[in-house]
Amino acid sequence: MRHRGGRGFRGWWLASTILLLVAEKPSHGYELAERLSEFGIEIPGIGHMGNIYRVLSDLEESGLLSTEWDTTVSPPRKIYRITPQGKLYLKEILRSLEDMKRRIETLEERIKRVLQEE
């Protein structure tokens, strides 16, 4: 999956977090922006929503999200839902996080050892 909305780890982190939030509860863009604060990701205002919508578009183009319009509100809202392929990708994310956690713990232990030798 490509990430136009952010490159490297930050882009991956944002896309992964958005995918999780949609898996927990189908949502529209502004609701997702508010919920990102649960992970320490702050969207400072409407002007910064472009990154979120680019990531949502990438996730949809990759087949990880689907959309439908909620026309019961005005203006209508595009609601994002996770697809079965999106759930499989969440499993891949979990494996990546578990591997990253092991690597971080190894790094942490070795740093502590070096600092104790001083």
PDB file of C-alpha atoms in Angstrom:
ATOM      1  CA  MET A   1       0.000   0.000   0.000  1.00  0.00           C
ATOM      2  CA  ARG A   2       1.342   3.418  -0.867  1.00  0.00           C
ATOM      3  CA  HIS A   3       0.918   6.393   1.450  1.00  0.00           C
ATOM      4  CA  ARG A   4       0.617   9.761  -0.239  1.00  0.00           C
ATOM      5  CA  GLY A   5      -0.459  11.328   3.039  1.00  0.00           C
ATOM      6  CA  GLY A   6       2.847  10.729   4.749  1.00  0.00           C
ATOM      7  CA  ARG A   7       5.988   8.819   3.980  1.00  0.00           C
ATOM      8  CA  GLY A   8       8.016   6.460   6.062  1.00  0.00           C
ATOM      9  CA  PHE A   9       7.188   5.459   9.583  1.00  0.00           C
ATOM     10  CA  ARG A  10       4.938   8.437  10.335  1.00  0.00           C
ATOM     11  CA  GLY A  11       2.781   7.719   7.298  1.00  0.00           C
ATOM     12  CA  TRP A  12       2.614   4.033   8.172  1.00  0.00           C
ATOM     13  CA  TRP A  13       1.704   4.876  11.771  1.00  0.00           C
ATOM     14  CA  LEU A  14      -1.084   7.257  10.725  1.00  0.00           C
ATOM     15  CA  ALA A  15      -2.509   4.801   8.169  1.00  0.00           C
ATOM     16  CA  SER A  16      -2.344   1.923  10.665  1.00  0.00           C
ATOM     17  CA  THR A  17      -4.053   3.973  13.365  1.00  0.00           C
ATOM     18  CA  ILE A  18      -6.807   5.136  11.013  1.00  0.00           C
ATOM     19  CA  LEU A  19      -7.385   1.569   9.837  1.00  0.00           C
ATOM     20  CA  LEU A  20      -7.732   0.414  13.451  1.00  0.00           C
ATOM     21  CA  LEU A  21     -10.138   3.228  14.327  1.00  0.00           C
ATOM     22  CA  VAL A  22     -12.357   2.381  11.352  1.00  0.00           C
ATOM     23  CA  ALA A  23     -12.247  -1.318  12.320  1.00  0.00           C
ATOM     24  CA  GLU A  24     -13.426  -0.375  15.800  1.00  0.00           C
ATOM     25  CA  LYS A  25     -16.211   1.842  14.474  1.00  0.00           C
ATOM     26  CA  PRO A  26     -17.147   2.897  10.924  1.00  0.00           C
ATOM     27  CA  SER A  27     -16.574   6.651  10.842  1.00  0.00           C
ATOM     28  CA  HIS A  28     -16.348   9.794   8.747  1.00  0.00           C
ATOM     29  CA  GLY A  29     -13.199  11.872   8.385  1.00  0.00           C
ATOM     30  CA  TYR A  30     -13.789  14.501  11.078  1.00  0.00           C
ATOM     31  CA  GLU A  31     -14.758  11.881  13.632  1.00  0.00           C
ATOM     32  CA  LEU A  32     -11.539   9.995  12.848  1.00  0.00           C
ATOM     33  CA  ALA A  33      -9.528  13.200  13.285  1.00  0.00           C
ATOM     34  CA  GLU A  34     -10.993  13.618  16.773  1.00  0.00           C
ATOM     35  CA  ARG A  35     -10.356   9.972  17.693  1.00  0.00           C
ATOM     36  CA  LEU A  36      -6.717  10.138  16.560  1.00  0.00           C
ATOM     37  CA  SER A  37      -6.021  12.097  19.747  1.00  0.00           C
ATOM     38  CA  GLU A  38      -6.394   8.772  21.634  1.00  0.00           C
ATOM     39  CA  PHE A  39      -3.005   7.909  20.079  1.00  0.00           C
ATOM     40  CA  GLY A  40      -1.418  11.310  20.612  1.00  0.00           C
ATOM     41  CA  ILE A  41      -2.022  12.374  17.012  1.00  0.00           C
ATOM     42  CA  GLU A  42      -3.436  15.877  16.969  1.00  0.00           C
ATOM     43  CA  ILE A  43      -4.976  17.428  13.858  1.00  0.00           C
ATOM     44  CA  PRO A  44      -4.735  21.176  14.536  1.00  0.00           C
ATOM     45  CA  GLY A  45      -7.568  22.296  12.275  1.00  0.00           C
ATOM     46  CA  ILE A  46      -9.611  21.889   9.129  1.00  0.00           C
ATOM     47  CA  GLY A  47      -6.644  22.869   6.962  1.00  0.00           C
ATOM     48  CA  HIS A  48      -4.748  19.800   8.143  1.00  0.00           C
ATOM     49  CA  MET A  49      -7.518  17.345   7.259  1.00  0.00           C
ATOM     50  CA  GLY A  50      -5.961  16.828   3.826  1.00  0.00           C
ATOM     51  CA  ASN A  51      -3.476  14.308   5.221  1.00  0.00           C
ATOM     52  CA  ILE A  52      -6.255  12.248   6.746  1.00  0.00           C
ATOM     53  CA  TYR A  53      -8.282  12.260   3.547  1.00  0.00           C
ATOM     54  CA  ARG A  54      -5.219  11.295   1.470  1.00  0.00           C
ATOM     55  CA  VAL A  55      -4.569   8.346   3.788  1.00  0.00           C
ATOM     56  CA  LEU A  56      -8.252   7.352   3.695  1.00  0.00           C
ATOM     57  CA  SER A  57      -8.169   7.534  -0.098  1.00  0.00           C
ATOM     58  CA  ASP A  58      -5.032   5.351  -0.202  1.00  0.00           C
ATOM     59  CA  LEU A  59      -6.623   2.809   2.143  1.00  0.00           C
ATOM     60  CA  GLU A  60      -9.760   2.741  -0.005  1.00  0.00           C
ATOM     61  CA  GLU A  61      -7.779   2.439  -3.270  1.00  0.00           C
ATOM     62  CA  SER A  62      -5.826  -0.442  -1.712  1.00  0.00           C
ATOM     63  CA  GLY A  63      -9.070  -2.265  -0.935  1.00  0.00           C
ATOM     64  CA  LEU A  64      -8.610  -1.991   2.839  1.00  0.00           C
ATOM     65  CA  LEU A  65     -11.600   0.330   3.329  1.00  0.00           C
ATOM     66  CA  SER A  66     -14.946   0.727   1.617  1.00  0.00           C
ATOM     67  CA  THR A  67     -17.232   3.756   1.739  1.00  0.00           C
ATOM     68  CA  GLU A  68     -20.874   4.644   1.697  1.00  0.00           C
ATOM     69  CA  TRP A  69     -22.658   7.958   1.995  1.00  0.00           C
ATOM     70  CA  ASP A  70     -24.719   8.841   5.056  1.00  0.00           C
ATOM     71  CA  THR A  71     -27.438  11.036   3.575  1.00  0.00           C
ATOM     72  CA  THR A  72     -29.411  11.235   6.808  1.00  0.00           C
ATOM     73  CA  VAL A  73     -27.290  14.233   7.847  1.00  0.00           C
ATOM     74  CA  SER A  74     -26.626  17.532   6.149  1.00  0.00           C
ATOM     75  CA  PRO A  75     -24.210  17.782   4.550  1.00  0.00           C
ATOM     76  CA  PRO A  76     -23.970  14.075   3.661  1.00  0.00           C
ATOM     77  CA  ARG A  77     -20.913  12.289   5.096  1.00  0.00           C
ATOM     78  CA  LYS A  78     -18.721   9.633   3.590  1.00  0.00           C
ATOM     79  CA  ILE A  79     -18.552   6.742   6.069  1.00  0.00           C
ATOM     80  CA  TYR A  80     -15.500   4.486   5.973  1.00  0.00           C
ATOM     81  CA  ARG A  81     -15.733   0.769   6.815  1.00  0.00           C
ATOM     82  CA  ILE A  82     -12.989  -1.832   7.011  1.00  0.00           C
ATOM     83  CA  THR A  83     -13.028  -4.621   4.425  1.00  0.00           C
ATOM     84  CA  PRO A  84     -12.041  -8.267   4.966  1.00  0.00           C
ATOM     85  CA  GLN A  85      -8.752  -7.404   3.228  1.00  0.00           C
ATOM     86  CA  GLY A  86      -8.340  -4.542   5.716  1.00  0.00           C
ATOM     87  CA  LYS A  87      -8.709  -6.953   8.635  1.00  0.00           C
ATOM     88  CA  LEU A  88      -6.019  -9.183   7.122  1.00  0.00           C
ATOM     89  CA  TYR A  89      -3.774  -6.136   6.835  1.00  0.00           C
ATOM     90  CA  LEU A  90      -4.416  -5.358  10.527  1.00  0.00           C
ATOM     91  CA  LYS A  91      -3.018  -8.820  11.301  1.00  0.00           C
ATOM     92  CA  GLU A  92       0.120  -7.918   9.318  1.00  0.00           C
ATOM     93  CA  ILE A  93       0.378  -4.656  11.254  1.00  0.00           C
ATOM     94  CA  LEU A  94       0.142  -6.578  14.523  1.00  0.00           C
ATOM     95  CA  ARG A  95       2.983  -8.884  13.460  1.00  0.00           C
ATOM     96  CA  SER A  96       5.090  -5.859  12.485  1.00  0.00           C
ATOM     97  CA  LEU A  97       4.403  -4.176  15.819  1.00  0.00           C
ATOM     98  CA  GLU A  98       5.300  -7.310  17.760  1.00  0.00           C
ATOM     99  CA  ASP A  99       8.593  -7.554  15.841  1.00  0.00           C
ATOM    100  CA  MET A 100       9.275  -3.845  16.374  1.00  0.00           C
ATOM    101  CA  LYS A 101       8.545  -4.210  20.088  1.00  0.00           C
ATOM    102  CA  ARG A 102      11.122  -7.022  20.386  1.00  0.00           C
ATOM    103  CA  ARG A 103      13.716  -4.913  18.578  1.00  0.00           C
ATOM    104  CA  ILE A 104      13.009  -1.890  20.775  1.00  0.00           C
ATOM    105  CA  GLU A 105      13.292  -4.003  23.926  1.00  0.00           C
ATOM    106  CA  THR A 106      16.657  -5.360  22.729  1.00  0.00           C
ATOM    107  CA  LEU A 107      17.889  -1.844  21.991  1.00  0.00           C
ATOM    108  CA  GLU A 108      16.627  -0.607  25.354  1.00  0.00           C
ATOM    109  CA  GLU A 109      18.372  -3.424  27.247  1.00  0.00           C
ATOM    110  CA  ARG A 110      21.667  -2.826  25.469  1.00  0.00           C
ATOM    111  CA  ILE A 111      21.541   0.923  26.084  1.00  0.00           C
ATOM    112  CA  LYS A 112      20.901   0.318  29.781  1.00  0.00           C
ATOM    113  CA  ARG A 113      23.872  -2.075  29.925  1.00  0.00           C
ATOM    114  CA  VAL A 114      26.179   0.458  28.312  1.00  0.00           C
ATOM    115  CA  LEU A 115      25.013   3.221  30.646  1.00  0.00           C
ATOM    116  CA  GLN A 116      25.488   1.013  33.716  1.00  0.00           C
ATOM    117  CA  GLU A 117      29.102   0.398  32.732  1.00  0.00           C
ATOM    118  CA  GLU A 118      29.928   4.092  33.179  1.00  0.00           C
TER     119      GLU A 118
END
